[in-house]
Coordinates of C-alpha atoms in Angstrom, one line a residue:
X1 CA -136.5 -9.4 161.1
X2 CA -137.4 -5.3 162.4
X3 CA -140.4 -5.2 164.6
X4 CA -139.7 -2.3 166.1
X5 CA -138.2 -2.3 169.4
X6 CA -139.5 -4.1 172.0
X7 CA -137.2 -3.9 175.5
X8 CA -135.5 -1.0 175.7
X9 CA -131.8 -1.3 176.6
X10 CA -130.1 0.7 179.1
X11 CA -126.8 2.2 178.9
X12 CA -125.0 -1.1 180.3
X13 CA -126.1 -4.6 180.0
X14 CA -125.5 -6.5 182.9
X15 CA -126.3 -10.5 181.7
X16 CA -124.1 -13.1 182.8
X17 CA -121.5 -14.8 180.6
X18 CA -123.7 -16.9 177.9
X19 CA -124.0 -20.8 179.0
X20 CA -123.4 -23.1 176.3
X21 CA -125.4 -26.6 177.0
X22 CA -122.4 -28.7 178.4
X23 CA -122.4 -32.6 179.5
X24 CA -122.3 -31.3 183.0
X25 CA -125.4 -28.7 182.8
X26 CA -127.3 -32.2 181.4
X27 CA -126.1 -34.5 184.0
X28 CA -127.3 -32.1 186.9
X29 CA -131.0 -31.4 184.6
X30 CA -131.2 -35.0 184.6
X31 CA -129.8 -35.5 188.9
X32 CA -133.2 -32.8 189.2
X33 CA -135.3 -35.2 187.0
X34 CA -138.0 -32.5 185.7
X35 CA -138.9 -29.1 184.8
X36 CA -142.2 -27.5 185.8
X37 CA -143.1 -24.9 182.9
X38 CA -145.4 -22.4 183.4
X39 CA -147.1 -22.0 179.7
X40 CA -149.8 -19.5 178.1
X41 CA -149.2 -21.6 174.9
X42 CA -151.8 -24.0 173.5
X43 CA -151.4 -26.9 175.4
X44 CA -151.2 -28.9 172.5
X45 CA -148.1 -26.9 171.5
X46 CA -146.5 -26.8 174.9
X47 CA -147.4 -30.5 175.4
X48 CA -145.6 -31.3 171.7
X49 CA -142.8 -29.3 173.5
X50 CA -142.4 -31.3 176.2
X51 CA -142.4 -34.5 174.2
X52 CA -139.9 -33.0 172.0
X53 CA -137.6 -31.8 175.3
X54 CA -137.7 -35.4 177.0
X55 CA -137.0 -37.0 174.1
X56 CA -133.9 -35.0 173.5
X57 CA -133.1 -35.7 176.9
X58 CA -134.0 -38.8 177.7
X59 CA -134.8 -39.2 182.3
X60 CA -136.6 -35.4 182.3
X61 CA -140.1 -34.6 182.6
X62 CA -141.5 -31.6 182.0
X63 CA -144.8 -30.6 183.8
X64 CA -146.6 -28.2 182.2
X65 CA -149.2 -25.6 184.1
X66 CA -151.4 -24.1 181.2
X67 CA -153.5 -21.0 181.7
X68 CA -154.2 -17.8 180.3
X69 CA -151.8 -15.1 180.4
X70 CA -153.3 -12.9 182.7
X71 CA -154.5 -15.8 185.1
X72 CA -150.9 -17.5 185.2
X73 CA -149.9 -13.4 186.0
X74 CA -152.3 -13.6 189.0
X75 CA -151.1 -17.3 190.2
X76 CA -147.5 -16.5 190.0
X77 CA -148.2 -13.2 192.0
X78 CA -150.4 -15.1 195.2
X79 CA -147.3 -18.3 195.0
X80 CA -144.8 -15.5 195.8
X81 CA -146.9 -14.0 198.4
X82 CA -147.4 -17.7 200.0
X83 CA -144.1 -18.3 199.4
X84 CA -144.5 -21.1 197.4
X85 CA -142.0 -22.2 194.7
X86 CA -143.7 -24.6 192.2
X87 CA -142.9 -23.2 189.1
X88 CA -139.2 -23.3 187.4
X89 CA -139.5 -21.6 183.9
X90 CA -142.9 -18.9 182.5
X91 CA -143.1 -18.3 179.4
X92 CA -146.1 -15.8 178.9
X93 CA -148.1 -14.1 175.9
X94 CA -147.9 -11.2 177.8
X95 CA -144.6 -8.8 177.7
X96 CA -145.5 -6.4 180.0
X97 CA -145.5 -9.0 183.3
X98 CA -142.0 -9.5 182.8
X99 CA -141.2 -5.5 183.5
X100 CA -142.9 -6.2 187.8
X101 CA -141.2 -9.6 187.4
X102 CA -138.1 -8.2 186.9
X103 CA -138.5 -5.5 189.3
X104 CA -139.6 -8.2 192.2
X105 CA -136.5 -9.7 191.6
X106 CA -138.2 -13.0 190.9
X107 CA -136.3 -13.9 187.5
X108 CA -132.8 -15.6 187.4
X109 CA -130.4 -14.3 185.0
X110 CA -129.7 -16.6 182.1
X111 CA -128.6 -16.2 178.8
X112 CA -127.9 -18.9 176.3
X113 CA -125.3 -19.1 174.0
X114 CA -128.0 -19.1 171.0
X115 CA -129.9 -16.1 172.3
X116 CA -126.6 -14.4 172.8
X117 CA -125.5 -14.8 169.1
X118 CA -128.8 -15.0 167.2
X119 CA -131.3 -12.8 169.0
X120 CA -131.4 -9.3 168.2
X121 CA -130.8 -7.0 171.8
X122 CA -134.2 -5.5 171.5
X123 CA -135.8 -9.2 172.1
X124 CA -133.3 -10.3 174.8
X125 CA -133.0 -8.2 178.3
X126 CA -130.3 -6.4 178.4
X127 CA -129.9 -8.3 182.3
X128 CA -130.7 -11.4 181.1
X129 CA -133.7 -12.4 182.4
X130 CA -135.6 -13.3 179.6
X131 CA -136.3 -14.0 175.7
X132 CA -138.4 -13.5 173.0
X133 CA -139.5 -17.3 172.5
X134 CA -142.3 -16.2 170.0
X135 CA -144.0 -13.5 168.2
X136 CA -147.3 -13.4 166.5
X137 CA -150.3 -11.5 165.4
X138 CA -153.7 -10.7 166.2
X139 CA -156.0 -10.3 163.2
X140 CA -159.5 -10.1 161.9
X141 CA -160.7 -13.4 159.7
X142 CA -163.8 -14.2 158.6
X143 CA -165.5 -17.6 157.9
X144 CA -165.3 -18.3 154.3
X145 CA -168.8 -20.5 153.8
X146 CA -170.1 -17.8 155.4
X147 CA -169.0 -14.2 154.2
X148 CA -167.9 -14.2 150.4
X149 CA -164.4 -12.4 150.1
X150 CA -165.6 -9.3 148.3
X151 CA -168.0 -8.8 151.4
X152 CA -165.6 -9.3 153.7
X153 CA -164.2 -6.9 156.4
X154 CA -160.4 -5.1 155.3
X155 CA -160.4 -2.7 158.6
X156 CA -161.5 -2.4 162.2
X157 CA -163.5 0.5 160.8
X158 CA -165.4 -2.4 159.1
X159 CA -166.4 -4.2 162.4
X160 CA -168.9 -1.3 163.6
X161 CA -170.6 -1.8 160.2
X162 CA -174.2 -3.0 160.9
X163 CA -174.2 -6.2 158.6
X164 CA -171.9 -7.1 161.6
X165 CA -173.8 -6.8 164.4
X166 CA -174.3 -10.2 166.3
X167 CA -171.9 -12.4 163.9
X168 CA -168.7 -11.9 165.8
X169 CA -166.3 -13.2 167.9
X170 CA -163.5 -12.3 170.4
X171 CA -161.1 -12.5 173.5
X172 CA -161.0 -11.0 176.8
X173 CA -157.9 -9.2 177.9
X174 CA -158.6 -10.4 181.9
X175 CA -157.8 -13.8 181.0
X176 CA -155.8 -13.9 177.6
X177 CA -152.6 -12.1 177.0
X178 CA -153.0 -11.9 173.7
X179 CA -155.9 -9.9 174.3
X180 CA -154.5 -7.9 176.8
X181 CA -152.1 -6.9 174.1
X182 CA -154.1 -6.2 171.4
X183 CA -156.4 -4.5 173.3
X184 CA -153.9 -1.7 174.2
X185 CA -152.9 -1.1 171.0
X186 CA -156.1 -0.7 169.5
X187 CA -156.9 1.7 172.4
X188 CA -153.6 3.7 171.7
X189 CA -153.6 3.7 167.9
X190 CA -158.0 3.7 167.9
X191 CA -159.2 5.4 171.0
X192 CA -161.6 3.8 173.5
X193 CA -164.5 5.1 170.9
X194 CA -163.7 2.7 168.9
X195 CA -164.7 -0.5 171.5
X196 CA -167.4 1.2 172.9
X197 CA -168.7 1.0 169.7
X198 CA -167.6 -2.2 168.8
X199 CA -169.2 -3.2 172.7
X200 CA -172.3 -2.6 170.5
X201 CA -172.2 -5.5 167.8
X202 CA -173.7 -8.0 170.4
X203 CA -169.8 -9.9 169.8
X204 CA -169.3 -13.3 171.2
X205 CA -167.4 -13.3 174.3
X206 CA -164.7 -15.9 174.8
X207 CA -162.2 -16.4 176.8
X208 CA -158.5 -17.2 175.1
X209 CA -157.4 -15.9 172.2
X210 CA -157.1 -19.5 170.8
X211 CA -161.2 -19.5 171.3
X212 CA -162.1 -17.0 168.5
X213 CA -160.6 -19.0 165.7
X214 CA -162.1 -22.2 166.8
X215 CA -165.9 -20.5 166.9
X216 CA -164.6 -19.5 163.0
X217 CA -164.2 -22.7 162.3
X218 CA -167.4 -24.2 163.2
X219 CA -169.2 -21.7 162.0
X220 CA -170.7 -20.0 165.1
X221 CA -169.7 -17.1 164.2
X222 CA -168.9 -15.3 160.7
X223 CA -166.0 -12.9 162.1
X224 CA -163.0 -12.8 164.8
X225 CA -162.9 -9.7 165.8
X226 CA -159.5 -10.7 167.4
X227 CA -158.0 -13.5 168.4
X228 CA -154.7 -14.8 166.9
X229 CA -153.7 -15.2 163.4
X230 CA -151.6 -18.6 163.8
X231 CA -154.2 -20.4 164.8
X232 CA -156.5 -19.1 161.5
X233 CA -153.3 -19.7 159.5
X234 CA -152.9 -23.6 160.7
X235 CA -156.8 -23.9 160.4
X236 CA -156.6 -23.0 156.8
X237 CA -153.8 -25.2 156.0
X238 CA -155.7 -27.8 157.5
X239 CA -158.7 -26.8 154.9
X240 CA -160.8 -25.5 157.3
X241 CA -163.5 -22.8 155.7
X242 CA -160.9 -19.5 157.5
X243 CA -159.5 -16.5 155.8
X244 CA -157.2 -14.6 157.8
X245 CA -157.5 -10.3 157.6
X246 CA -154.4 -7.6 158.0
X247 CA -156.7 -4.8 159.0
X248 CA -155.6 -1.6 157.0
X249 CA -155.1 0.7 160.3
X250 CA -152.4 -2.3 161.2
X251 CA -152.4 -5.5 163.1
X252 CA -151.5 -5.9 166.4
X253 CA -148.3 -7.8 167.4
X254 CA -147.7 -9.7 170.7
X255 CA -144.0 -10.9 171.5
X256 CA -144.1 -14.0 173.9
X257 CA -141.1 -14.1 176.3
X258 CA -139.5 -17.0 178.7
X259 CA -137.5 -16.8 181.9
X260 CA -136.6 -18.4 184.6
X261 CA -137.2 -17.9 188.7
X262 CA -135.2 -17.1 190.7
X263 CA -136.2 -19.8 193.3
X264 CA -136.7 -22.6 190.8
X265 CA -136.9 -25.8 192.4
X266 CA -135.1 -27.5 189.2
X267 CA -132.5 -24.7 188.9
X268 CA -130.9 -26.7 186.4
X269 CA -133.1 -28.4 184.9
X270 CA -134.8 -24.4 184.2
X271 CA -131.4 -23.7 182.5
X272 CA -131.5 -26.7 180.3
X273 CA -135.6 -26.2 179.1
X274 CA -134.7 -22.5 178.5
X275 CA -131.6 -23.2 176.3
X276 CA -132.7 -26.0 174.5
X277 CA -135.9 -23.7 174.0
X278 CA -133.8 -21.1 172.4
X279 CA -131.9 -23.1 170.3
X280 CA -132.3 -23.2 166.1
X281 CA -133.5 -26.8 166.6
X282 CA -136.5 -26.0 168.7
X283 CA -137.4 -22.6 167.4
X284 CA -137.6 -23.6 163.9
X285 CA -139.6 -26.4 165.0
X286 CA -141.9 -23.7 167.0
X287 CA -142.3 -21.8 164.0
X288 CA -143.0 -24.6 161.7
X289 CA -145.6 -26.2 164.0
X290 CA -147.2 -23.5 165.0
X291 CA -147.0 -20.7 162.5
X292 CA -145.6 -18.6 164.6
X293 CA -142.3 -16.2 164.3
X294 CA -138.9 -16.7 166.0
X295 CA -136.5 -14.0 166.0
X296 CA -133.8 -16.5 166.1
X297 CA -131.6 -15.1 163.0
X298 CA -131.1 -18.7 161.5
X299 CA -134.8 -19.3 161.9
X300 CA -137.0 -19.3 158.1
X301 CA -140.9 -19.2 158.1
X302 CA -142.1 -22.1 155.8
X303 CA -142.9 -21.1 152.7
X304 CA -146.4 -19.8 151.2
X305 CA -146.8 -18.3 155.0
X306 CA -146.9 -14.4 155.5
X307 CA -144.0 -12.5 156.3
X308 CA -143.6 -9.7 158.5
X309 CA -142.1 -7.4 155.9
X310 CA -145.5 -7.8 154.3
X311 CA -147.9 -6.8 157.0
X312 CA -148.6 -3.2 158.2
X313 CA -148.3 -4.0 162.0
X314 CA -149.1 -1.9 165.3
X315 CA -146.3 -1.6 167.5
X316 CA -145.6 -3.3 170.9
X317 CA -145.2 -1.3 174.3
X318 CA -145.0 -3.9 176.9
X319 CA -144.5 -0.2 179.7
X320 CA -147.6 0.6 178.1
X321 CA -149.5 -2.6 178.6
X322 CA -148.4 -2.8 182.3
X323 CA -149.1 1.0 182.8
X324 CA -153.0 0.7 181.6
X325 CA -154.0 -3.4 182.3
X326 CA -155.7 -2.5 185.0
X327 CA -157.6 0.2 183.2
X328 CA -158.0 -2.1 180.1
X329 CA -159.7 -4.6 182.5
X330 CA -162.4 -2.0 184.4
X331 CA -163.5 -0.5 181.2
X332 CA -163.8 -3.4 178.8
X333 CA -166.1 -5.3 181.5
X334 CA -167.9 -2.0 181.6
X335 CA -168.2 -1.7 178.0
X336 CA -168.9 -5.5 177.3
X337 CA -170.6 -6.3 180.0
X338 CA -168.2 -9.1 180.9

C-alpha cells in the first residue's frame, strides 16, 4: 500500500537484529506477569486487544491507560520528569510524539521479525524504535435521516456554506491526536482562513475524535466536520443512519505508531505485546475489527470497505505536526473559543 512516506530514513539504519517470539522471550513475559499499555485507541478496541493478547498467552495481563493522544503526550512527558516508570509500551494516534520520544532517548529498540519482513521502511524507524500499528482517515460524514445525499457536503469548501451553520460537529487537537493531525494538514494544504471561517459555523465542540461520529449517530448533529472515518464506517455497517465523505481537496491521513520504553518495568513482557501486535494474526484482526489499515504486506481490508488506492488523501508530516502543535493549539482555542 503507497501512502506516501512517512519516517524518513537516514543514510544507515541502525535497528537491532529482528527478534522472532521464541519459547524463552514467552517464559520471561509470563516470569513479569503483565504489560501496562499506554493506548489512544478506543478502549473498546484496546480492551478487545488485551483479551485477545492474554488469551494467546495464557498468565499475562495487560493493563491498559486510555486517553487522548495529546493528553497521554503530556502524562508520559511529567512521569519522565518524576521519574516515574509505569508505562511499558505507547501506542499513540499521534506520529509526531514519537520524533521528541526518540530524541529523549526514552524508546527501546525493537524490531520484530514481522515488522522486519512485511512492513515497508517508511512505516518502521530506521533505529527501531517504533511501528506503524495503524493507519486511518479523517473525513467529513453527514447523518443520513438528516441531510439527503444530493444535499450533502463533497468538500471542506462546503462546510462554510451557510445551510451549515450550527449543524456540525468536531474534535479538538489539544486532546485528540487525530485532530492534532488533521488539523495540520488542513492548515498546510487550506490555510488558517479556512478555520477561522469554519470557527464561524457555531460547530460542536468535542473532545476525541471518536466523539464526532457518535453525535452523527444520534442525531445531534447533521455533519462531522472531522473526526475519524472508521468509526463512521463500523457505524454504518452496524446500520446506523452515517454516510461517510472523501472531501475533494483530499482527506487527511493519521498513521498510529507503537514502541516501547526504555525503562519498561515489564521489559519482556513490552517485547512480547509489541511482536505479537505486529504480527499477521493480530493486524488482520485490527483491521477487520476496527476498519482500520495495517501496512503489514500480508494484511487484506475486508471486502465492500474502501481502499486507499481509491481515496484522494493529504499527506502525513509527522516533523510538521511537532514543529506547529503548539501553534495549532493557541490559535484553534483562539478561533473556537475552546
Amino acid at each position: 500500500m503507497a501512502l506516501g512516506t512517512v519516517f524518513a530514513s537516514p543514510a544507515r539504519a541502525a535497528a537491532p537484529p529482528p527478534e522472532a517470539i521464541t519459547p524463552q522471550l514467552i517464559e520471561a513475559a509470563k516470569q513479569e506477569a503483565k504489560v501496562v499499555l499506554y493506548s489512544a485507541m478506543d478502549l473498546p478496541v484496546g480492551e478487545k486487544l488485551g483479551k485477545a493478547f492474554e488469551a494467546k498467552y495464557p498468565g499475562m495481563q495487560v493493563l491498559i491507560e486510555r486517553a487522548g493522544s495529546e493528553r497521554l503526550f503530556q502524562r508520559i512527558d511529567q512521569e519522565f520528569a518524576s521519574n516515574i516508570r509505569a508505562a511499558d509500551v505507547v501506542s499513540s494516534a499521534d506520529a509526531s510524539h514519537f520524533i521528541p520520544w526518540k530524541r529523549n532517548g526514552w524508546l527501546k529498540p525493537f524490531v520484530s521479525d514481522d515488522v522486519a519482513q512485511y512492513f515497508p521502511e517508511q512505516y518502521r524507524d530506521p533505529d527501531g524504535m517504533f511501528a506503524t500499528t495503524r493507519v486511518w482517515l479523517s473525513s467529513i460524514a453527514y447523518n443520513t435521516s438528516l441531510v439527503k445525499a444530493e444535499d450533502a457536503p463533497t468538500s471542506y469548501a462546503d462546510l462554510l456554506g451557510p445551510k451549515w451553520a450550527g449543524k456540525m460537529v468536531k474534535g479538538h487537537p489539544a486532546y485528540s491526536g487525530t485532530i492534532m493531525t488533521t488539523t495540520f494538514q488542513l492548515v498546510r494544504d487550506l490555510g488558517w482562513d479556512y478555520l477561522e471561517k469554519l470557527s464561524k459555523q457555531r460547530v460542536m465542540q468535542v473532545q476525541s475524535s471518536t466523539d464526532p461520529p457518535k453525535k452523527l449517530a444520534l442525531g445531534e448533529r447533521a455533519v462531522m466536520a472531522d473526526g475519524n472515518e472508521y468509526n463512521i464506517v463500523l457505524l454504518k455497517e452496524a446500520g446506523q443512519p452515517v454516510e461517510p465523505v472523501y472531501p475533494s481537496e483530499g482527506t487527511p491521513t493519521i498513521s498510529g505508531p507503537t514502541g516501547i520504553f526504555i525503562n519498561a518495568p515489564h521489559p519482556n513482557a513490552a517485547k512480547l505485546f509489541q511482536a505479537w501486535f505486529h504480527t499477521r494474526e493480530t493486524q488482520q484482526f485490527l483491521t477487520d475489527f476496527t476498519a482500520q489499515y495495517s501496512v503489514h504486506a500480508q494484511v487484506q481490508s475486508k471486502p465492500g470497505r474502501k481502499k486507499f488506492s481509491e481515496t484522494r488523501l493529504m499527506k502525513e508530516d509527522p516533523a510538521g505536526v511537532e514543529k506547529m502543535a503548539e501553534e495549532i493549539k493557541t490559535r484553534y482555542a483562539r478561533l473556537f473559543r475552546v
